[in-house]
Short mmCIF file of C-alpha atoms in Angstrom, two decimals:
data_model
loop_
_atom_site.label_atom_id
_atom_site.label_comp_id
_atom_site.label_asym_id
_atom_site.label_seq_id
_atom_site.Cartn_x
_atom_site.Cartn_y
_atom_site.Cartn_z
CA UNK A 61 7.04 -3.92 -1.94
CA UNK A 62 9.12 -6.60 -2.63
CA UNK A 63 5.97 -9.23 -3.00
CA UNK A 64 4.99 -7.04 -5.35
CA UNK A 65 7.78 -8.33 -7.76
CA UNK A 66 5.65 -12.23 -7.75
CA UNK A 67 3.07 -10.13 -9.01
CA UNK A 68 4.81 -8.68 -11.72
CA UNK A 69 6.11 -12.37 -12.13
CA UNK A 70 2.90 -13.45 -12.47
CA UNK A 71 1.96 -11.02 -15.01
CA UNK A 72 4.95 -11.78 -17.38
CA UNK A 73 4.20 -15.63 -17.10
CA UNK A 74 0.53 -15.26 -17.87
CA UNK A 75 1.26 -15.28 -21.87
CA UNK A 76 2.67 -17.97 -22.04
CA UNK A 77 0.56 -19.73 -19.77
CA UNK A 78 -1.81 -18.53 -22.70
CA UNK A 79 -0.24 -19.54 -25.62
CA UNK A 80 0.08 -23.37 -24.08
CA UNK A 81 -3.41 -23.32 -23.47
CA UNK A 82 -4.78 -22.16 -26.76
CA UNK A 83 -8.66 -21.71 -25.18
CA UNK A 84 -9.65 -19.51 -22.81
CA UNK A 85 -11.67 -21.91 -20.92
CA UNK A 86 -8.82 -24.05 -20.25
CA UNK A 87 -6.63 -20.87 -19.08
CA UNK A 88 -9.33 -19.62 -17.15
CA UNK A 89 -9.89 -23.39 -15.69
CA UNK A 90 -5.87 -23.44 -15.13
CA UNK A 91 -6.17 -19.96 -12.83
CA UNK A 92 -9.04 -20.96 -10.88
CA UNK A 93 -7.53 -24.24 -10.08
CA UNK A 94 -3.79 -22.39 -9.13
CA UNK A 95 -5.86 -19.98 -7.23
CA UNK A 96 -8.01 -22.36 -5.44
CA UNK A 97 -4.51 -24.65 -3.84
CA UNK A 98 -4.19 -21.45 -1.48
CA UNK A 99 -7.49 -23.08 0.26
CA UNK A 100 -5.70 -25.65 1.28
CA UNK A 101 -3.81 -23.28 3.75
CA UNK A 102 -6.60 -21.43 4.84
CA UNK A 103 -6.44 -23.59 7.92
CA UNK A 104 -2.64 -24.15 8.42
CA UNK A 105 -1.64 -22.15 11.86
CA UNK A 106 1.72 -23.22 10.86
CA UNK A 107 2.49 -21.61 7.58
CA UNK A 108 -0.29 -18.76 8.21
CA UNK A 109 -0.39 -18.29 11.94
CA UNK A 110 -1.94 -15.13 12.76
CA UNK A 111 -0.24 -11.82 13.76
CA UNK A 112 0.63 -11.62 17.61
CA UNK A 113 0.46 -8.18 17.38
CA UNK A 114 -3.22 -7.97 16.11
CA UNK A 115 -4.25 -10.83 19.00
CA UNK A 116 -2.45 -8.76 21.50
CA UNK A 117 -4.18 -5.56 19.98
CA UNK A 118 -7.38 -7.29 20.12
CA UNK A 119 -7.27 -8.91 23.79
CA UNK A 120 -6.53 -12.10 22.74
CA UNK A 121 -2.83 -13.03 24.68
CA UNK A 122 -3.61 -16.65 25.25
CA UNK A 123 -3.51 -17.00 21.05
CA UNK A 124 -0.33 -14.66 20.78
CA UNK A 125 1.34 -16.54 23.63
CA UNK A 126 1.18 -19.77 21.90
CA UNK A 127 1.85 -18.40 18.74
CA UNK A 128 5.66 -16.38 19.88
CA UNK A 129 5.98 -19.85 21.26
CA UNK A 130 6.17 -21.28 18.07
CA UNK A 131 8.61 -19.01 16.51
CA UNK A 132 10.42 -19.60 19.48
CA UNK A 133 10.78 -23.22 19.40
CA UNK A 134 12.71 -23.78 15.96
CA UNK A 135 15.58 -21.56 17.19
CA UNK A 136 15.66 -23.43 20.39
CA UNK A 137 15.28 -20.54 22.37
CA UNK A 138 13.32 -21.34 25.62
CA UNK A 139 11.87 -17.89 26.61
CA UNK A 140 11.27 -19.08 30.31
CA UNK A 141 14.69 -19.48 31.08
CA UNK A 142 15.96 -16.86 29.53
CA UNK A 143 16.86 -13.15 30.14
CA UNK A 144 15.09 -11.03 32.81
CA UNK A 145 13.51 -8.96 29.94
CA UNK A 146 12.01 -12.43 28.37
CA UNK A 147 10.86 -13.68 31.67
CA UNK A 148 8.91 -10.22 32.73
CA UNK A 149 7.18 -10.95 28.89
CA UNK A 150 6.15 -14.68 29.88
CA UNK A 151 4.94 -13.15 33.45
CA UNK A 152 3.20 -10.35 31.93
CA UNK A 153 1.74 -12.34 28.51
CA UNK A 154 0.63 -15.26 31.76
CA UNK A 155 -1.23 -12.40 34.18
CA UNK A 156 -3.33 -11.44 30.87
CA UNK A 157 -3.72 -14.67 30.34
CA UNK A 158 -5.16 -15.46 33.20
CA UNK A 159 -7.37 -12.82 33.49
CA UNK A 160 -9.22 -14.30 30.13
CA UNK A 161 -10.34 -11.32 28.60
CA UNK A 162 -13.21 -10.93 25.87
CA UNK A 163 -11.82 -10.30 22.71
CA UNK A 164 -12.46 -6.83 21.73
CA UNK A 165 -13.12 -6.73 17.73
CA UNK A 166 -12.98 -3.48 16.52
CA UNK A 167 -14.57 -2.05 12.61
CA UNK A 168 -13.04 0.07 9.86
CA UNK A 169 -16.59 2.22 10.18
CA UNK A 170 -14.51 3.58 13.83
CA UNK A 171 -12.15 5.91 11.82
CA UNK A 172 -15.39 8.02 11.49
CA UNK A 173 -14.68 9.01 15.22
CA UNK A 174 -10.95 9.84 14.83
CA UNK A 175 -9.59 13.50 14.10
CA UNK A 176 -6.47 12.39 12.39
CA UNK A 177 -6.45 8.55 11.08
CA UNK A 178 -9.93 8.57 9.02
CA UNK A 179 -8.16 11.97 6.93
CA UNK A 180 -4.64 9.58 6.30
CA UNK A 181 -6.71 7.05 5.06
CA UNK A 182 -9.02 9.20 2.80
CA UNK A 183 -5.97 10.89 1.35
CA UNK A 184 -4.04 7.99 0.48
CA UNK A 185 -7.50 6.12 -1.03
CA UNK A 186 -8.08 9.11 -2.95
CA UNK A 187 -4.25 8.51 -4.61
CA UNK A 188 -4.96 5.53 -4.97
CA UNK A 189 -7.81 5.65 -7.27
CA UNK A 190 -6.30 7.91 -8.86
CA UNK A 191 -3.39 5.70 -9.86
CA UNK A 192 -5.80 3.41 -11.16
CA UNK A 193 -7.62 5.35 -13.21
CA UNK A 194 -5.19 8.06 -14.74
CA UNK A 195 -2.84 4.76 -16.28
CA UNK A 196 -6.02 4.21 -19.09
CA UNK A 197 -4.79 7.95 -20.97
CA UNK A 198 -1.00 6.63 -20.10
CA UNK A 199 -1.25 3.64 -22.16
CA UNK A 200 -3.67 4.78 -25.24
CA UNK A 201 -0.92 7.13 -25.54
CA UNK A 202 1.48 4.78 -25.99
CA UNK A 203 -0.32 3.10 -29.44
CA UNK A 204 -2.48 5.99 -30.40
CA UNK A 205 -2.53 4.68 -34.20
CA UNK A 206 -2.93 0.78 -34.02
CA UNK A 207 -3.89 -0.96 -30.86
CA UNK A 208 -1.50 -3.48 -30.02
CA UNK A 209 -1.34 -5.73 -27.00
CA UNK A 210 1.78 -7.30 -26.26
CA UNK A 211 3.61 -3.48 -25.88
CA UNK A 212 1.64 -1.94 -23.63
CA UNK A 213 1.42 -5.29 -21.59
CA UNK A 214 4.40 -6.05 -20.73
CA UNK A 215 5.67 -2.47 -21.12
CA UNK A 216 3.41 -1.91 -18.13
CA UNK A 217 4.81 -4.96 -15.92
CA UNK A 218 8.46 -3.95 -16.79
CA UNK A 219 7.14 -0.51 -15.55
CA UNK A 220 5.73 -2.26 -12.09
CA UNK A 221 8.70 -3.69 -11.14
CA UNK A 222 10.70 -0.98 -12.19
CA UNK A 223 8.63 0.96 -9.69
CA UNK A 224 9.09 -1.60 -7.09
CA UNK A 225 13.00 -1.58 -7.45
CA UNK A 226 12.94 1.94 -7.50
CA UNK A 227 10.88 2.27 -3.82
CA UNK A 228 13.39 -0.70 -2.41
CA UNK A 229 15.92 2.18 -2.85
CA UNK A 230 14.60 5.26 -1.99
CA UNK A 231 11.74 4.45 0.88
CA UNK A 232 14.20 3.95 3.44
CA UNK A 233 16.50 6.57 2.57
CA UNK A 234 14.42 9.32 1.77
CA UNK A 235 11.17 8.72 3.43
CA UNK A 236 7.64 7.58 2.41
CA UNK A 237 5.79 11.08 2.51
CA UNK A 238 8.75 12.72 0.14
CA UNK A 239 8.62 10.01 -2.21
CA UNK A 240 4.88 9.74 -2.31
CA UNK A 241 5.35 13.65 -2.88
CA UNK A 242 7.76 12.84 -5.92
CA UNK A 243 5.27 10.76 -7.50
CA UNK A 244 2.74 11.81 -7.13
CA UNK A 245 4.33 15.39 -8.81
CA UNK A 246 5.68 13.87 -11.64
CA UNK A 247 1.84 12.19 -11.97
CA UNK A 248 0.43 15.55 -12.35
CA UNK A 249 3.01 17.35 -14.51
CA UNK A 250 3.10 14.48 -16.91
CA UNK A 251 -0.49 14.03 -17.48
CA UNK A 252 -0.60 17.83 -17.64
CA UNK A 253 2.18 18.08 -20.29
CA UNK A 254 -0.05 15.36 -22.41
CA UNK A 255 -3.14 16.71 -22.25
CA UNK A 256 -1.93 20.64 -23.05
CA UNK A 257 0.33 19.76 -25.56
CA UNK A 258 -1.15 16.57 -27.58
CA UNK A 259 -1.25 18.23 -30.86
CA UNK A 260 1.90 20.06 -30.62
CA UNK A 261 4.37 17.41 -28.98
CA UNK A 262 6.42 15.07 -31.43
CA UNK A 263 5.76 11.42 -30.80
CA UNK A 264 8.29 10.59 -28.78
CA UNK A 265 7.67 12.98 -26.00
CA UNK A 266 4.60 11.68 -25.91
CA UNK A 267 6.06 8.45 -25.66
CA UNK A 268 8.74 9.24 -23.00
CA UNK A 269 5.72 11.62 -20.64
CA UNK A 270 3.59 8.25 -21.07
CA UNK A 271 6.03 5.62 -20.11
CA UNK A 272 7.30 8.02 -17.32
CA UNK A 273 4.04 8.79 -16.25
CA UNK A 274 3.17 5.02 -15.83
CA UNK A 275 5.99 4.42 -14.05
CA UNK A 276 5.29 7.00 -11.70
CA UNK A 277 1.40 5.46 -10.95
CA UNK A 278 2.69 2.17 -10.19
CA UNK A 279 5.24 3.66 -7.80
CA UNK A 280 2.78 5.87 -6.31
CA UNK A 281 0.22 2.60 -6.07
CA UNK A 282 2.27 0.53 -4.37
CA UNK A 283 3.63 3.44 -1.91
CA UNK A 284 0.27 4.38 -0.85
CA UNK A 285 -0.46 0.56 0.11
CA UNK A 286 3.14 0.78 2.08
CA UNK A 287 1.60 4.10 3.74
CA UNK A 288 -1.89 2.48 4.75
CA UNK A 289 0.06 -0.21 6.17
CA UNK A 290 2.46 1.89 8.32
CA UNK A 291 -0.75 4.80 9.65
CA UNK A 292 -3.92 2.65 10.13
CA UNK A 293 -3.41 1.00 13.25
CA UNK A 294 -3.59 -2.51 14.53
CA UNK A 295 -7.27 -3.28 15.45
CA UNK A 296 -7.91 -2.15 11.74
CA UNK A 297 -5.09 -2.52 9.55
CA UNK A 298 -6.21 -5.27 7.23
CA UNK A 299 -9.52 -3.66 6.70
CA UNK A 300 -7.57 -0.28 6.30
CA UNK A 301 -5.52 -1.64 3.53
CA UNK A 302 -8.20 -3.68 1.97
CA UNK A 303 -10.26 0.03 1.49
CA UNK A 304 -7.09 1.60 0.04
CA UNK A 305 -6.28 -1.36 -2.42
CA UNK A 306 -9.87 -1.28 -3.48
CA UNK A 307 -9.46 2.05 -4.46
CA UNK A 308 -7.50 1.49 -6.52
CA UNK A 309 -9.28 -0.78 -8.05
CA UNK A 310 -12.13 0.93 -8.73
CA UNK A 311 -9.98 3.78 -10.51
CA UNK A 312 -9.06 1.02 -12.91
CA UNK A 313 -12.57 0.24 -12.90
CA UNK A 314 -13.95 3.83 -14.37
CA UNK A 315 -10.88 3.06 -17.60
CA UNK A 316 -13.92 2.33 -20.19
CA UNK A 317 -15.64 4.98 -19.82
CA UNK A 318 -13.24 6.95 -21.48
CA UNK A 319 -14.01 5.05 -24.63
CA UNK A 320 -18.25 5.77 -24.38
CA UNK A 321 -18.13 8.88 -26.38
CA UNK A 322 -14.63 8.66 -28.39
CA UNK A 323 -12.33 11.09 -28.52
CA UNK A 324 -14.56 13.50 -26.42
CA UNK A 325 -15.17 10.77 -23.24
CA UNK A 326 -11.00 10.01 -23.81
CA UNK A 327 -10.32 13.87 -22.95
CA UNK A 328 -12.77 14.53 -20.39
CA UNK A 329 -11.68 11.34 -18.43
CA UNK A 330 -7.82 12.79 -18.88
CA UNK A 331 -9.11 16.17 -17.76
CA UNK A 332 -10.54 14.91 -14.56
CA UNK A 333 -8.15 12.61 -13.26
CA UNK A 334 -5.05 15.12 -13.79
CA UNK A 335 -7.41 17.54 -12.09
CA UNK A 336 -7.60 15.04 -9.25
CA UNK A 337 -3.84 14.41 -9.44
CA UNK A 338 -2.81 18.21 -8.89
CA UNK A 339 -5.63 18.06 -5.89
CA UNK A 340 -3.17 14.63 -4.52
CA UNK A 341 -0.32 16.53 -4.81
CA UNK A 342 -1.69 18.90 -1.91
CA UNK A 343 -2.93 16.28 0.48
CA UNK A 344 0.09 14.25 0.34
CA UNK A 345 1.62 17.42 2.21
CA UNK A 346 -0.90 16.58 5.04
CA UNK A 347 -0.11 13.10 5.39
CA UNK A 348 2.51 12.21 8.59
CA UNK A 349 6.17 10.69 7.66
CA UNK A 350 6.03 6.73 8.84
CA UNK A 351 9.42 5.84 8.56
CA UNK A 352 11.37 4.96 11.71
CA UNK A 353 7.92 5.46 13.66
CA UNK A 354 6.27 2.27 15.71
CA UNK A 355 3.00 1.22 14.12
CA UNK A 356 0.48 2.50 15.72
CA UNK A 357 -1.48 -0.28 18.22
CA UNK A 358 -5.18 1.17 18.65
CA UNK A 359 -7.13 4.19 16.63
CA UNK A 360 -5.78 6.66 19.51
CA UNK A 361 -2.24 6.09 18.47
CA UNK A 362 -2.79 6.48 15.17
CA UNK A 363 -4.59 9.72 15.62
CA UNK A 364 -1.27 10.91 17.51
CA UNK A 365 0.52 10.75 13.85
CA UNK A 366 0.86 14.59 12.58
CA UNK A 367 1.99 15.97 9.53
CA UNK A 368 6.05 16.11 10.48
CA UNK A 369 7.31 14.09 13.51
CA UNK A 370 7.31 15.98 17.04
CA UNK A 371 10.46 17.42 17.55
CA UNK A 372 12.39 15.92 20.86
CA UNK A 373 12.32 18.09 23.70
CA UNK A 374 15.71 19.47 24.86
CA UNK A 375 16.12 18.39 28.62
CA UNK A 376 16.09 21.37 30.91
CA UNK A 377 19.42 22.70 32.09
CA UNK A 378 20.68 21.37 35.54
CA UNK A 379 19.72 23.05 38.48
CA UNK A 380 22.43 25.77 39.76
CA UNK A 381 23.99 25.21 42.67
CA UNK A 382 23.41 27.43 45.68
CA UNK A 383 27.46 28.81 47.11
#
């Protein structure tokens, strides 16, 4: 979440990266060639090594031995001599080591053979895309008269990180399922509020549902991007995410066709997606609460995540003694 404010950064910088360059070519020849530097660390172990978790996940100890070696080695911390817990990990990570496994790759297309995981990861796609695609009647709202740009542009990234700021406080202290519950509630009612009372509200409540309404997609976005991160397990996380991030993409992908038959296309894409957002607002309720939980290692853990967390079992009372 807090990456997410570079992005924002990013966004806010991009004008005036603009303005300097006065052509698109050259801007567009300026963001390729930023974009294209990250190549140069695409094989750099030592600013991007890979996850020891995943290569553990995967079968691959030999790789995440070497790699906790290197964190290991700037703190001076020598995890052979150290405690007894340390030196059972070296023993262990050296027996599976030695036993050279085949790595064991596993595919996204696997959640079609879970009971729990592949419905998490529908549900939080599904608000996703919606979050993409409901922002399009957010922001027409916001200059119905005259299209401008520079409001609704960097209305929207103050918006983002507002969002952001506003999930550094409350995702640890409340919980990611109540908060995704929050916004995605707010979502609906404020997209229902516009579209029921567009001819009847004065400007600025249409003005204040919009602005909160955006700020309640972004937080909702980048909360169901935490979620994916925290339910899809190990072998499959980065694919996970990558499906729920493209999502949302393709919700902002469906924006123009509100604009193919005027005003009529404008309401019926409204209609549907606050439609879909009142359908979110019951499947959230069927997604597990993440926080404080281990991430789930393999699909079999992650189909162990239920809707509320198992309660702990009281111990049973001590035996009575006979006399």
């Amino acid at each position: 979440v807090g990456a997410g404010l570079f992005s924002v950064l990013g966004t806010l910088l991009l004008p005036g990266l603009a303005l300097l360059a006065r052509d698109w070519r050259l801007l567009q020849g300026l963001s390729a060639l930023v974009t294209g530097l990250l190549l140069l660390f695409w094989g750099s172990p030592a600013l991007f090594p890979e996850s020891p978790c995943w290569l553990l996940a995967t079968g691959q100890p030999a790789r995440a031995r070497k790699i906790l070696w290197h964190f290991a080695e700037p703190g001076g911390v020598d995890p052979e001599d150290g405690s007894e817990e340390e030196s059972s990990l070296v023993t262990e990570l050296d027996m599976l080591g030695a036993q050279s496994p085949r790595p064991q790759y596993h595919s996204v297309l696997e959640l079609r053979h879970t009971r729990v995981a592949w419905r998490n990861g529908l549900i939080l796609g599904f608000s996703s895309l919606i979050c993409g695609g409901i922002r399009a009647g957010f922001l027409r709202n916001l200059a119905p008269s005259e299209p401008t740009f520079y409001w609704p542009y960097f209305l929207t990234a103050g918006l983002e990180a507002a969002a952001a700021v506003l999930l550094l406080l409350t995702g640890d202290r409340w919980g990611r399922r109540p908060v995704l519950l929050l916004g995605t509630l707010v979502l609906g009612l404020a997209s229902l509020l516009l579209l029921a009372g567009t001819q009847y509200l004065p400007g600025w409540t249409m003005l204040s549902l919009s602005v909160l309404g955006l700020l309640a997609s972004h937080a909702v976005s980048a909360l169901s991007s935490l979620f994916a991160a925290e339910v899809f397990p190990t072998v499959i996380r980065g694919a996970g995410l990558g499906l729920v991030l493209g999502a949302g993409f393709l919700g902002q992908a469906a924006a123009p066709l509100a604009d193919v038959h005027g005003r009529g296309g404008f309401f019926l894409h409204h209609v549907v997606f606050a439609s879909f957002a009142v359908l979110a607002l019951l499947c959230v309720l069927l997604l597990p609460e993440s926080r404080g939980r281990r991430l789930p290692a393999s699909l079999r853990d992650a189909d162990c995540l239920r809707g509320s967390r198992a309660r702990r079992r009281r111990p049973p009372p001590p035996p009575h003694r006979a006399g």
